[in-house]
Short mmCIF file of C-alpha atoms and ligand atoms in Angstrom, two decimals:
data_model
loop_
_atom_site.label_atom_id
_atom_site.label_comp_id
_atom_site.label_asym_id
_atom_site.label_seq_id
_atom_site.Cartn_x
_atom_site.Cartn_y
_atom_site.Cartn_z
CA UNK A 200 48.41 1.07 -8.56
CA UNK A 201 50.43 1.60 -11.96
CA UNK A 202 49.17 3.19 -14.51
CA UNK A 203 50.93 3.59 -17.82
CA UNK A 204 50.78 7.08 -18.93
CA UNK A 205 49.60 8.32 -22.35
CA UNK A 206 50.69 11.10 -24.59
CA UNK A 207 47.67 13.10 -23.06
CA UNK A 208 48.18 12.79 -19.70
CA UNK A 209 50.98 13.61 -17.21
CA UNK A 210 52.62 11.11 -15.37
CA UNK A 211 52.97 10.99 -11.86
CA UNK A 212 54.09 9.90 -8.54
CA UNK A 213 53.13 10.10 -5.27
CA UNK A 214 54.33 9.08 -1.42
CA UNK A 215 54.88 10.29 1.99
CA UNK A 216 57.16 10.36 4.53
CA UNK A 217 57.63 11.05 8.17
CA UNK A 218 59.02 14.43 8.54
CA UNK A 219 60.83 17.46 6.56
CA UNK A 220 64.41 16.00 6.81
CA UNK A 221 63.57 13.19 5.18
CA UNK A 222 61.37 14.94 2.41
CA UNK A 223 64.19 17.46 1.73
CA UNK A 224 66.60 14.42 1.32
CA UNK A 225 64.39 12.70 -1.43
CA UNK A 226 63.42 16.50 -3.36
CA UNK A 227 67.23 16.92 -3.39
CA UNK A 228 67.93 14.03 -4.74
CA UNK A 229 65.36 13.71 -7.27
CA UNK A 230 65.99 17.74 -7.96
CA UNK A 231 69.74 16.87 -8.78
CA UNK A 232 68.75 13.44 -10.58
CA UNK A 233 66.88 15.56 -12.95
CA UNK A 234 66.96 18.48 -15.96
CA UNK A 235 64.48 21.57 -15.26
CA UNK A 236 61.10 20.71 -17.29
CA UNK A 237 61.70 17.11 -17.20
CA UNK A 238 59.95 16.71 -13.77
CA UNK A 239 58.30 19.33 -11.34
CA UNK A 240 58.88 18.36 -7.11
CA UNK A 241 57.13 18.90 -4.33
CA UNK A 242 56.93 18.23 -0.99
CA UNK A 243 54.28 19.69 1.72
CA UNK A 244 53.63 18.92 4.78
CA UNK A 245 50.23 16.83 5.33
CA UNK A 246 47.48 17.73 8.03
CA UNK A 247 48.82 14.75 9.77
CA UNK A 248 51.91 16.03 10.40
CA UNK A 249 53.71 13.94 7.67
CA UNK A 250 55.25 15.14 4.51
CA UNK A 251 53.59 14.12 0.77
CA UNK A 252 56.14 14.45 -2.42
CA UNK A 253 54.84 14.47 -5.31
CA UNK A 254 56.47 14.05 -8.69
CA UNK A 255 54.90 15.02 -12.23
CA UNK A 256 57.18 14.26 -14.80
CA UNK A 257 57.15 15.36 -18.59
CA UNK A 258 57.85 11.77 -19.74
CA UNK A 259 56.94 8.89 -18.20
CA UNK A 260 59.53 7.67 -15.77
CA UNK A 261 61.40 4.65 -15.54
CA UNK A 262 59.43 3.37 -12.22
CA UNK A 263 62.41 1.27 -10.98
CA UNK A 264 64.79 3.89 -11.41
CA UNK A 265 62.39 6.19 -9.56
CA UNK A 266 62.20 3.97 -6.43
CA UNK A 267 65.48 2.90 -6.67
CA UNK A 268 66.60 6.72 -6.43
CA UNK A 269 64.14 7.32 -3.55
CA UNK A 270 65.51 4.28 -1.57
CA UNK A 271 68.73 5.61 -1.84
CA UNK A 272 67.63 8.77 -0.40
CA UNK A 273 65.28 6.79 2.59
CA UNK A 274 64.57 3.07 2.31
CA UNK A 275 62.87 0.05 0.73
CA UNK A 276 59.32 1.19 2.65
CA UNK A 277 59.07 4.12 1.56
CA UNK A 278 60.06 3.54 -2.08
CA UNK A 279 58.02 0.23 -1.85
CA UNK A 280 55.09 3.18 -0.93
CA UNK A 281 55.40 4.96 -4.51
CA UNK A 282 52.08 5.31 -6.47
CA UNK A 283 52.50 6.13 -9.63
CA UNK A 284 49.88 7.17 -11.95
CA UNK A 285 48.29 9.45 -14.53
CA UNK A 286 46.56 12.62 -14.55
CA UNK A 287 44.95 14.54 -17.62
CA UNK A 288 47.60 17.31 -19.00
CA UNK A 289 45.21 20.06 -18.73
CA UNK A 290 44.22 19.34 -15.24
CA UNK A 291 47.54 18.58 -13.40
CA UNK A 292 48.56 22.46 -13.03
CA UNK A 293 45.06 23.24 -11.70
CA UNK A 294 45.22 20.26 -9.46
CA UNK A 295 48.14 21.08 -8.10
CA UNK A 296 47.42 24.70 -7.39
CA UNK A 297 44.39 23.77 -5.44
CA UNK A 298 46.42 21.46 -3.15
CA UNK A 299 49.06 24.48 -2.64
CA UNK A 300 48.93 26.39 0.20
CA UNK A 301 50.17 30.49 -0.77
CA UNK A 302 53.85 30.65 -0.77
CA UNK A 303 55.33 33.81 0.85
CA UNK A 304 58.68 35.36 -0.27
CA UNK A 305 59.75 38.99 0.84
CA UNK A 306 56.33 41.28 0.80
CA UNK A 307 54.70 38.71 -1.22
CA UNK A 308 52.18 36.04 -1.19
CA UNK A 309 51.28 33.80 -4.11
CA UNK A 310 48.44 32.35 -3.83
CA UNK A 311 45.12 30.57 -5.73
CA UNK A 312 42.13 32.35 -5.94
CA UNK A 313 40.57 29.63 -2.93
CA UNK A 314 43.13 32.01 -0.56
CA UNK A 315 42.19 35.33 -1.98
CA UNK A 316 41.18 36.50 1.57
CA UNK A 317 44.23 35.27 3.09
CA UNK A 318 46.00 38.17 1.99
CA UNK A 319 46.81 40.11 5.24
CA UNK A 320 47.12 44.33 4.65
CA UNK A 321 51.02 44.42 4.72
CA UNK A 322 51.53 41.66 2.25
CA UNK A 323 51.60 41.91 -1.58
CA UNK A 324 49.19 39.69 -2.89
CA UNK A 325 50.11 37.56 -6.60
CA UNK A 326 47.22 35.42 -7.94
CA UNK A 327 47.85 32.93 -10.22
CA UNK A 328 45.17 31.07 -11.65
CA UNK A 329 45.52 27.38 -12.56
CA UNK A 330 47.17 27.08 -16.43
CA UNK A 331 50.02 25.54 -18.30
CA UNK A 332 52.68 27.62 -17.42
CA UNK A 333 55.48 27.68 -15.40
CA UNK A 334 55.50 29.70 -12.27
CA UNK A 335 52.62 29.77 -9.01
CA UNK A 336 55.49 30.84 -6.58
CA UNK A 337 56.42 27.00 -5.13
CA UNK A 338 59.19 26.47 -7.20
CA UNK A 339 62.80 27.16 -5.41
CA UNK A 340 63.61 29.46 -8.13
CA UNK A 341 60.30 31.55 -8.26
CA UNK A 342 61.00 32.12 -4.63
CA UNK A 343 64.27 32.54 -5.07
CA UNK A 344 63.39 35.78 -7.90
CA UNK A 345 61.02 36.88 -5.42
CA UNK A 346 63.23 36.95 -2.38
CA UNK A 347 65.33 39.31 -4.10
CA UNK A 348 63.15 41.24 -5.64
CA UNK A 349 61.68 42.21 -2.17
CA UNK A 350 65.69 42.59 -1.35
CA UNK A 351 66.41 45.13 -4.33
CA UNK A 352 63.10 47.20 -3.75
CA UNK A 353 64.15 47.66 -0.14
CA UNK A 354 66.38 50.21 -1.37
CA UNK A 355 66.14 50.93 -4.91
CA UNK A 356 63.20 51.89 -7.05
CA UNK A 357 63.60 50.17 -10.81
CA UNK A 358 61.79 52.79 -13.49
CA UNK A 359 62.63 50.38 -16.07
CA UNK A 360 62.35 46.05 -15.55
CA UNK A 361 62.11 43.76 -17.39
CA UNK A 362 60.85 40.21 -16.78
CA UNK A 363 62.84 37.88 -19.45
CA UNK A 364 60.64 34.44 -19.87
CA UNK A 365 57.78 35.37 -17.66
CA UNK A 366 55.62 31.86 -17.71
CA UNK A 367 52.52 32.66 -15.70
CA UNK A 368 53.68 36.62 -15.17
CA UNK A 369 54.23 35.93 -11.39
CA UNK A 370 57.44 38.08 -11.46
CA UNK A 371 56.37 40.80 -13.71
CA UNK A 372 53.12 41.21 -11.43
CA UNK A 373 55.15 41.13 -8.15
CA UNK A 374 57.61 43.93 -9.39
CA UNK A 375 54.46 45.77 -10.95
CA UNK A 376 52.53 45.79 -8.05
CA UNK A 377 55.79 46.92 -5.66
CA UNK A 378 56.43 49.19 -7.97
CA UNK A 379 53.92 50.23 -10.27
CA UNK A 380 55.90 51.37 -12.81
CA UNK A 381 55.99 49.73 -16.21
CA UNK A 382 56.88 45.83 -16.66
CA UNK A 383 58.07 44.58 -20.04
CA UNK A 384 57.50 40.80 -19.64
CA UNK A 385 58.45 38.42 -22.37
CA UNK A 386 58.06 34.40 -22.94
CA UNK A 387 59.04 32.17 -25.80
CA UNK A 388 56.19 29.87 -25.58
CA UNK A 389 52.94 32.02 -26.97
CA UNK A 390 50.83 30.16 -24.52
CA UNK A 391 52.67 31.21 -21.62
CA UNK A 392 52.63 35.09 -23.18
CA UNK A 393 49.05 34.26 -23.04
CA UNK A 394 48.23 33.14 -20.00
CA UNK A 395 50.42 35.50 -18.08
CA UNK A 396 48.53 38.70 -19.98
CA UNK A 397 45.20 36.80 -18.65
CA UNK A 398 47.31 36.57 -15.41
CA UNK A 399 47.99 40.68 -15.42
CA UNK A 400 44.55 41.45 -16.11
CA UNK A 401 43.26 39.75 -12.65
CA UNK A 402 45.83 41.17 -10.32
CA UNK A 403 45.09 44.92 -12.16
CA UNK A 404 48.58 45.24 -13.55
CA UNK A 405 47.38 44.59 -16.98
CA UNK A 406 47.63 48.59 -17.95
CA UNK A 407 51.62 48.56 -16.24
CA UNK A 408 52.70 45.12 -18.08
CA UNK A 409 53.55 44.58 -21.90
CA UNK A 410 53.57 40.69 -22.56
CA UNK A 411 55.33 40.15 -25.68
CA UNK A 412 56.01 36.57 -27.51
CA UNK A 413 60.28 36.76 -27.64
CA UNK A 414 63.21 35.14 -27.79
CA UNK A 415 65.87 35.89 -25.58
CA UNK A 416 66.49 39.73 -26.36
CA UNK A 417 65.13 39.57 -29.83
CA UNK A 418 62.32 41.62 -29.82
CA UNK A 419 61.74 45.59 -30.86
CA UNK A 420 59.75 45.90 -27.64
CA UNK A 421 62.94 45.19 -25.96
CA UNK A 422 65.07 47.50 -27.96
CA UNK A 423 62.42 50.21 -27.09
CA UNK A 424 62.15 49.64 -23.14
CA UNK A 425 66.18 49.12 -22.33
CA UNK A 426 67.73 49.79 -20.57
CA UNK A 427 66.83 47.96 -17.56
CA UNK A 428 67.46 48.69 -14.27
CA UNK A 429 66.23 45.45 -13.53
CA UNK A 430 65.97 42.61 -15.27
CA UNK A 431 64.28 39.13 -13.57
CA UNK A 432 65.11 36.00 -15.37
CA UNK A 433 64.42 32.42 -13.84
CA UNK A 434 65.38 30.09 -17.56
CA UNK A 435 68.10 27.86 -17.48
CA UNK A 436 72.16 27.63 -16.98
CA UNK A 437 72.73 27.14 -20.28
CA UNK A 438 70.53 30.09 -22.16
CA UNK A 439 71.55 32.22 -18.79
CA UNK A 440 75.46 32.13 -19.96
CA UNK A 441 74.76 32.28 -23.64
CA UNK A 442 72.56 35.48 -23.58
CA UNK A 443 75.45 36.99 -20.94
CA UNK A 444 76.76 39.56 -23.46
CA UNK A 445 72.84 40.32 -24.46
CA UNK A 446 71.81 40.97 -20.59
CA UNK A 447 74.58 43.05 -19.83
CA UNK A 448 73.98 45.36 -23.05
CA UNK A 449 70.58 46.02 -22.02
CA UNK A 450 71.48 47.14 -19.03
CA UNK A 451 71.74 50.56 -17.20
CA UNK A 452 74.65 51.47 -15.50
CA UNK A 453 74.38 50.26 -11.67
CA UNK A 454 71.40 47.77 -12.84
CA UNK A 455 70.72 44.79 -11.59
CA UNK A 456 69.80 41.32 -12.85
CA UNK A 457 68.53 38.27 -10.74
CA UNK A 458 69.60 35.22 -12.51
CA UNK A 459 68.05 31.69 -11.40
CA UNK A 460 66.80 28.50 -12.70
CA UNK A 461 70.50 27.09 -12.12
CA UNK A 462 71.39 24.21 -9.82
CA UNK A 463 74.00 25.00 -7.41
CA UNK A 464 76.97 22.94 -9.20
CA UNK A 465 75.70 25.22 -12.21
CA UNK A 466 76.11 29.15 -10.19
CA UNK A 467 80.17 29.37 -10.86
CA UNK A 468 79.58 29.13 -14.69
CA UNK A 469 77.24 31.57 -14.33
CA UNK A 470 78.97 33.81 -12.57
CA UNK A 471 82.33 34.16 -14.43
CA UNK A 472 80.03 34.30 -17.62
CA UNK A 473 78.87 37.97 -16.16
CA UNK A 474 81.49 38.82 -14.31
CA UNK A 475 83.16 38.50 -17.40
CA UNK A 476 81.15 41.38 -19.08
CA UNK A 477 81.71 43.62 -15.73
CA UNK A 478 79.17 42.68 -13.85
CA UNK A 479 78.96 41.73 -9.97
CA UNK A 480 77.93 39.30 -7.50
CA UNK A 481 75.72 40.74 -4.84
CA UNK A 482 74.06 37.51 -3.05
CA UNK A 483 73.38 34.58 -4.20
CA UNK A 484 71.26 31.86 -2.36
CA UNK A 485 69.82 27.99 -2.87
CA UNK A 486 66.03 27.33 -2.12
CA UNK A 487 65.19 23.74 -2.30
CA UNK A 488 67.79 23.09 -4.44
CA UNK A 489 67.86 26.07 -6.79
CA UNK A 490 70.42 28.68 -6.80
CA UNK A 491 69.68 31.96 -7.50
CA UNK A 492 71.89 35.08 -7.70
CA UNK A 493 71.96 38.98 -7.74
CA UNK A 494 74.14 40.64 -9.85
CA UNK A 495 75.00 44.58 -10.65
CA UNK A 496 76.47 46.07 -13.97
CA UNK A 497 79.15 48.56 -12.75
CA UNK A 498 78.37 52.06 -12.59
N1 SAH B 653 59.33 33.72 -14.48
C1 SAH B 653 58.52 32.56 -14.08
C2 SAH B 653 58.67 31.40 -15.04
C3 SAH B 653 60.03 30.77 -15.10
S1 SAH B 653 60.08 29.30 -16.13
C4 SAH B 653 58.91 32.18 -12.67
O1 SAH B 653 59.88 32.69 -12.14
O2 SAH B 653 58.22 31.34 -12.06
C5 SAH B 653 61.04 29.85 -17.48
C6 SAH B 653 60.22 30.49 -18.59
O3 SAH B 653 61.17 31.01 -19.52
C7 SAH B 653 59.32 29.55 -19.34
O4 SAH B 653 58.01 30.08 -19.39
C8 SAH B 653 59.95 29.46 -20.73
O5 SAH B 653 58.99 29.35 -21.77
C9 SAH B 653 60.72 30.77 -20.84
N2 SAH B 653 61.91 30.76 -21.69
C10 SAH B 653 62.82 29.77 -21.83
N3 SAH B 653 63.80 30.14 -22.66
C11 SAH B 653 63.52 31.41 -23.06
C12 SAH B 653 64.16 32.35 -23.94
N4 SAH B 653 65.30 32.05 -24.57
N5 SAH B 653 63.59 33.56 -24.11
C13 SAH B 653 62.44 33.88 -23.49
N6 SAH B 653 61.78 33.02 -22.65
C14 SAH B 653 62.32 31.80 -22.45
#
């Protein structure tokens, strides 16, 4: 079936293949083929044992390209498999949170409200409900945040953090919950600022976390809460470099940042851009593509 997508729906496309090698070599590729926001991958295995990717993309794709990329990355059957189609906008986030299974990372678990009661005693439970903004835990770089968030709080304990582009508030409720001190959590987009203060509310955080509408470090709220001693941000490469001299400002001494949202050719710019203004690398890591890294302003 091929559907041509319209300006109100999302476009999409959907296959399987036999096992997890061969799914990791087609999200790879198609993670490296493409900017962040201009598609969202996924791949999970299937109750039959085989693994289903699945592909929304902002625009509609070029189909040929699309299967053309996948053969590379497999062959002719399987990108000869490739439905493409086109789901309503509002329902594609909800959609695909009901088909998730929760995603652990650390002490945490990220899950729908259909797995509310899978959240065993020693695990940190994060629900997101389904809405139009980024962040429900499967992306390599949510993880990635989260992985080292559960890392830092192993054996430090942040007064002040700050959660810098926040989408659906998974971070800032994760470091909330661990730590339940104050969150300031921020987002560009006013919807996202929206939905991750309706977020808050239904994992009881919503008296610990500040949602404010901001760009970058522009914001009195900001100027009030630093500085840090932690700072999450998951954006981009390029904003991550250009707001280097910003982070490491609003900064205490001997805090630390987790940087991600970069692809792994991407992590070296990164790097020398902080290490430039004194800061260190701790770790750094790729999940599914996405590298993230920890980094400490000197003492
Ligand atoms: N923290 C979430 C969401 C990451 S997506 C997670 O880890 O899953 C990145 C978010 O950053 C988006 O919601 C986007 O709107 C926001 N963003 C992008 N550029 C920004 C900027 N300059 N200042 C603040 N937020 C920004």
């Amino acid at each position: 079936m091929t559907t041509t997508a319209t300006s109100s729906g999302t476009s999409r496309a959907t296959f399987a293949v036999g096992d997890e090698f061969s799914a990791k070599r087609i999200v790879d590729l198609l993670t490296e083929s493409f900017e962040e926001g201009e598609a969202a991958i996924a791949a999970f295995e299937n109750p039959e044992g085989r693994w289903d990717v699945t592909v929304h993309f902002a625009d509609p794709p070029d189909e040929a390209s699309i299967r053309n990329l996948v053969a590379l990355a497999s062959d002719d059957t399987v990108a000869g498999s490739i439905v493409f189609d086109t789901i309503e906008a509002k329902d594609w986030v909800k959609e695909s949170l009901e088909g998730l299974v929760p995603v652990r990372a650390g002490r945490f678990i990220v899950h729908g409200s259909h797995d509310r009661d899978k959240v065993r005693d020693n695990q940190l439970g994060i629900e997101i409900e389904a809405a139009l903004a980024f962040g429900t835990g499967h992306h390599g770089t949510t993880r990635g945040c989260l992985v080292y968030l559960d890392y830092v709080l192993r054996s430090k304990a942040p007064k002040r953090i700050l959660d810098l582009g926040t989408g659906t508030g998974v971070l800032a409720i994760a470091a909330a919950k661990a730590t339940k001190k104050h969150v300031l959590a921020t987002d560009i987009d006013a919807m996202s600022v929206k939905v991750a203060h309706e977020n808050m509310k239904l994992n009881g955080v919503g008296n610990l976390v500040e949602t404010v509408c901001a760009t970058g470090f522009s914001s009195p709220a900001i100027a009030k809460h630093a500085p840090f001693d932690l700072i999450l941000a998951n954006i981009l490469a390029n904003p991550l470099r250009a707001m280097a001299t910003d982070m490491e400002r609003h900064m205490a001494s001997n805090g630390m940042v987790i940087l991600s949202g970069l692809l792994p050719h991407q992590a070296t710019s990164v790097i020398v851009a902080y290490r430039a203004r004194g800061l260190v690398l701790l770790k750094q890591q790729i999940i599914e593509g996405w590298s993230s890294l920890l980094m400490q302003r000197a003492g």
